[in-house]
mmCIF file of C-alpha atoms in Angstrom:
data_model
loop_
_atom_site.group_PDB
_atom_site.id
_atom_site.type_symbol
_atom_site.label_atom_id
_atom_site.label_comp_id
_atom_site.label_asym_id
_atom_site.label_seq_id
_atom_site.Cartn_x
_atom_site.Cartn_y
_atom_site.Cartn_z
ATOM 1 C CA MET A 13 -0.096 0.016 -0.161
ATOM 2 C CA GLY A 14 0.965 3.213 -1.078
ATOM 3 C CA SER A 15 3.605 2.151 -3.142
ATOM 4 C CA PRO A 16 4.843 3.749 -5.897
ATOM 5 C CA ASN A 17 3.450 1.362 -8.365
ATOM 6 C CA HIS A 18 -0.103 1.312 -5.702
ATOM 7 C CA ILE A 19 -0.401 5.293 -6.490
ATOM 8 C CA ALA A 20 -0.530 4.085 -10.164
ATOM 9 C CA VAL A 21 -3.325 2.095 -10.489
ATOM 10 C CA LEU A 22 -5.059 4.686 -8.260
ATOM 11 C CA GLN A 23 -4.324 7.691 -11.333
ATOM 12 C CA MET A 24 -5.693 4.974 -13.827
ATOM 13 C CA ILE A 25 -9.039 4.234 -11.558
ATOM 14 C CA GLN A 26 -9.034 8.535 -11.158
ATOM 15 C CA ASN A 27 -8.733 8.920 -14.683
ATOM 16 C CA SER A 28 -10.736 6.074 -16.478
ATOM 17 C CA GLY A 29 -13.649 6.507 -14.404
ATOM 18 C CA ALA A 30 -13.288 2.364 -14.266
ATOM 19 C CA GLU A 31 -14.007 0.176 -10.947
ATOM 20 C CA MET A 32 -10.780 -1.872 -9.993
ATOM 21 C CA THR A 33 -9.779 -3.106 -6.626
ATOM 22 C CA HIS A 34 -5.942 -2.861 -6.162
ATOM 23 C CA VAL A 35 -3.831 -5.890 -4.122
ATOM 24 C CA PRO A 36 -1.139 -5.518 -3.409
ATOM 25 C CA TYR A 37 1.896 -7.559 -3.680
ATOM 26 C CA LYS A 38 4.969 -7.710 -2.537
ATOM 27 C CA ASP A 39 6.616 -8.976 -5.540
ATOM 28 C CA GLY A 40 4.145 -7.302 -8.227
ATOM 29 C CA GLY A 41 1.863 -10.407 -8.525
ATOM 30 C CA LEU A 42 2.951 -11.534 -11.104
ATOM 31 C CA SER A 43 2.783 -16.022 -10.359
ATOM 32 C CA ASP A 44 -1.066 -14.945 -9.666
ATOM 33 C CA LEU A 45 -0.994 -13.443 -12.917
ATOM 34 C CA LEU A 46 -0.234 -15.831 -15.023
ATOM 35 C CA GLY A 47 -2.138 -18.215 -13.067
ATOM 36 C CA GLY A 48 -5.317 -16.049 -13.519
ATOM 37 C CA ALA A 49 -6.178 -14.966 -10.333
ATOM 38 C CA LEU A 50 -5.096 -11.461 -11.736
ATOM 39 C CA ASP A 51 -7.005 -9.585 -14.362
ATOM 40 C CA PHE A 52 -3.414 -7.146 -14.490
ATOM 41 C CA SER A 53 -0.154 -6.213 -12.900
ATOM 42 C CA LEU A 54 1.782 -2.704 -13.047
ATOM 43 C CA ASP A 55 4.807 -4.555 -12.728
ATOM 44 C CA VAL A 56 8.557 -4.168 -14.228
ATOM 45 C CA THR A 57 8.654 -4.509 -17.581
ATOM 46 C CA ALA A 58 12.505 -6.520 -16.245
ATOM 47 C CA THR A 59 10.780 -7.921 -14.909
ATOM 48 C CA THR A 60 7.190 -9.425 -17.310
ATOM 49 C CA ILE A 61 9.813 -8.977 -20.429
ATOM 50 C CA SER A 62 10.521 -12.413 -21.408
ATOM 51 C CA HIS A 63 6.963 -13.610 -20.628
ATOM 52 C CA ILE A 64 6.087 -10.638 -23.494
ATOM 53 C CA LYS A 65 8.349 -12.110 -25.671
ATOM 54 C CA ALA A 66 6.895 -16.008 -24.970
ATOM 55 C CA GLY A 67 3.596 -14.716 -25.480
ATOM 56 C CA THR A 68 1.614 -15.608 -22.328
ATOM 57 C CA LEU A 69 2.051 -11.615 -21.345
ATOM 58 C CA ARG A 70 -0.094 -8.827 -23.429
ATOM 59 C CA PRO A 71 1.590 -4.972 -22.628
ATOM 60 C CA LEU A 72 -1.474 -2.951 -22.449
ATOM 61 C CA VAL A 73 0.782 0.192 -21.179
ATOM 62 C CA VAL A 74 4.234 1.288 -20.765
ATOM 63 C CA SER A 75 4.245 4.007 -17.899
ATOM 64 C CA THR A 76 7.020 5.959 -19.219
ATOM 65 C CA GLU A 77 7.154 9.306 -21.011
ATOM 66 C CA ASN A 78 7.314 7.888 -24.214
ATOM 67 C CA ARG A 79 7.545 3.854 -26.039
ATOM 68 C CA ILE A 80 9.974 2.148 -25.227
ATOM 69 C CA ASP A 81 12.220 0.616 -27.609
ATOM 70 C CA VAL A 82 11.077 -3.198 -25.953
ATOM 71 C CA LEU A 83 7.842 -3.022 -27.433
ATOM 72 C CA PRO A 84 7.431 0.131 -29.668
ATOM 73 C CA ASP A 85 3.625 -0.350 -30.485
ATOM 74 C CA THR A 86 2.303 -0.760 -26.151
ATOM 75 C CA PRO A 87 0.765 2.722 -26.058
ATOM 76 C CA THR A 88 1.631 4.926 -23.413
ATOM 77 C CA PHE A 89 -0.021 6.215 -19.763
ATOM 78 C CA SER A 90 -0.728 8.798 -21.563
ATOM 79 C CA GLU A 91 -0.789 8.514 -24.688
ATOM 80 C CA ALA A 92 -3.586 5.946 -23.064
ATOM 81 C CA GLY A 93 -5.949 8.642 -21.848
ATOM 82 C CA ILE A 94 -4.682 6.820 -17.806
ATOM 83 C CA GLY A 95 -2.111 9.181 -16.755
ATOM 84 C CA ALA A 96 0.984 11.462 -16.083
ATOM 85 C CA PRO A 97 4.538 9.487 -16.927
ATOM 86 C CA LEU A 98 5.723 6.214 -13.928
ATOM 87 C CA TYR A 99 8.875 5.300 -13.990
ATOM 88 C CA SER A 100 11.998 4.800 -10.725
ATOM 89 C CA TRP A 101 14.830 7.606 -10.213
ATOM 90 C CA ASN A 102 17.566 7.693 -8.943
ATOM 91 C CA GLY A 103 18.622 11.248 -8.226
ATOM 92 C CA VAL A 104 22.139 12.303 -6.882
ATOM 93 C CA PHE A 105 21.386 14.371 -4.300
ATOM 94 C CA ALA A 106 24.021 16.799 -2.027
ATOM 95 C CA ARG A 107 24.360 18.589 1.088
ATOM 96 C CA SER A 108 22.656 22.450 1.242
ATOM 97 C CA GLY A 109 25.486 24.730 1.146
ATOM 98 C CA THR A 110 27.630 23.062 -1.432
ATOM 99 C CA PRO A 111 29.790 24.811 -2.827
ATOM 100 C CA GLN A 112 28.119 25.143 -6.594
ATOM 101 C CA GLU A 113 31.332 25.073 -7.901
ATOM 102 C CA ILE A 114 30.741 20.822 -6.630
ATOM 103 C CA ILE A 115 27.611 20.652 -7.562
ATOM 104 C CA ASP A 116 29.057 21.670 -11.393
ATOM 105 C CA ARG A 117 31.988 19.349 -11.213
ATOM 106 C CA LEU A 118 30.010 16.771 -10.418
ATOM 107 C CA SER A 119 26.571 17.543 -12.407
ATOM 108 C CA ALA A 120 29.550 17.236 -15.667
ATOM 109 C CA SER A 121 30.610 14.198 -14.319
ATOM 110 C CA LEU A 122 27.586 13.070 -14.846
ATOM 111 C CA GLN A 123 25.217 13.884 -17.631
ATOM 112 C CA LYS A 124 28.810 12.628 -19.386
ATOM 113 C CA ILE A 125 28.104 9.450 -17.982
ATOM 114 C CA THR A 126 24.683 9.375 -18.889
ATOM 115 C CA THR A 127 25.142 10.466 -22.393
ATOM 116 C CA SER A 128 27.403 7.901 -22.709
ATOM 117 C CA GLU A 129 26.793 4.988 -25.809
ATOM 118 C CA GLU A 130 28.251 2.324 -23.144
ATOM 119 C CA PHE A 131 25.754 3.915 -19.939
ATOM 120 C CA HIS A 132 22.229 2.855 -21.963
ATOM 121 C CA ALA A 133 23.743 -0.092 -23.750
ATOM 122 C CA LYS A 134 24.527 -1.430 -19.719
ATOM 123 C CA VAL A 135 20.732 -0.227 -19.196
ATOM 124 C CA ALA A 136 19.136 -1.191 -21.510
ATOM 125 C CA ASP A 137 20.721 -4.443 -20.554
ATOM 126 C CA PHE A 138 18.198 -4.063 -17.921
ATOM 127 C CA VAL A 139 14.932 -1.966 -19.789
ATOM 128 C CA GLN A 140 15.976 1.243 -17.989
ATOM 129 C CA VAL A 141 15.740 3.871 -19.818
ATOM 130 C CA PRO A 142 18.382 6.943 -18.977
ATOM 131 C CA ARG A 143 17.288 10.272 -18.729
ATOM 132 C CA GLY A 144 19.829 12.218 -17.284
ATOM 133 C CA GLY A 145 19.211 16.373 -16.885
ATOM 134 C CA THR A 146 20.718 19.273 -15.095
ATOM 135 C CA PRO A 147 20.632 19.671 -10.899
ATOM 136 C CA GLU A 148 18.193 21.843 -12.532
ATOM 137 C CA ASP A 149 15.843 19.697 -14.888
ATOM 138 C CA PHE A 150 16.377 18.092 -12.371
ATOM 139 C CA ALA A 151 14.860 20.714 -9.585
ATOM 140 C CA THR A 152 11.916 20.880 -12.221
ATOM 141 C CA SER A 153 10.629 16.851 -11.544
ATOM 142 C CA LEU A 154 10.763 17.176 -8.334
ATOM 143 C CA ALA A 155 8.299 19.738 -8.455
ATOM 144 C CA THR A 156 6.492 18.493 -11.316
ATOM 145 C CA GLU A 157 6.600 14.856 -9.715
ATOM 146 C CA THR A 158 5.171 16.204 -6.351
ATOM 147 C CA GLU A 159 2.435 17.752 -8.075
ATOM 148 C CA ASN A 160 0.778 14.917 -9.668
ATOM 149 C CA TRP A 161 1.802 12.495 -7.558
ATOM 150 C CA GLY A 162 0.761 14.648 -4.436
ATOM 151 C CA ARG A 163 -3.271 14.741 -6.876
ATOM 152 C CA VAL A 164 -3.387 11.321 -7.066
ATOM 153 C CA ILE A 165 -3.297 10.689 -3.900
ATOM 154 C CA LYS A 166 -4.567 14.024 -1.935
ATOM 155 C CA ALA A 167 -8.335 12.660 -4.599
ATOM 156 C CA ALA A 168 -8.036 9.201 -2.875
ATOM 157 C CA ASN A 169 -7.350 10.428 0.701
ATOM 158 C CA LEU A 170 -4.760 7.961 1.041
ATOM 159 C CA LYS A 171 -3.049 8.968 4.821
ATOM 160 C CA ILE A 172 0.468 7.821 6.241
ATOM 161 C CA GLU A 173 -0.942 5.058 9.137
#
């Protein structure tokens, strides 16, 4: 409960008007999905891609901002009209007051890595889509996500217990 996948399903429900029951699973419920006990599951592509290629699962949408190379015919959340992109991400943070020179050097190094062909090839092995960007891009992204997901959480009346 309260996981990014749970919040994304709530967004799907709110935007589609569909009636669904969220069933929390620690592992995404893949076994129950394959066994027919679930109608659908929101799970990471790296976990499901072998089943998709084998024909035992059918992708309905991807939660990324753009379509992904391994599933080029699968629409995004936005294209399907069910919500904003959702993806796991990692960010690098620095303590408040870190000198701008250090932030700039760290940012330049990270951008060099995240734009390299080697990095893109490596993360593609895990069906990941690298984004990279400047500290300002990251701050904008954090603000957008906070607003987006805050709206979904408020509409669902979720509370921390």
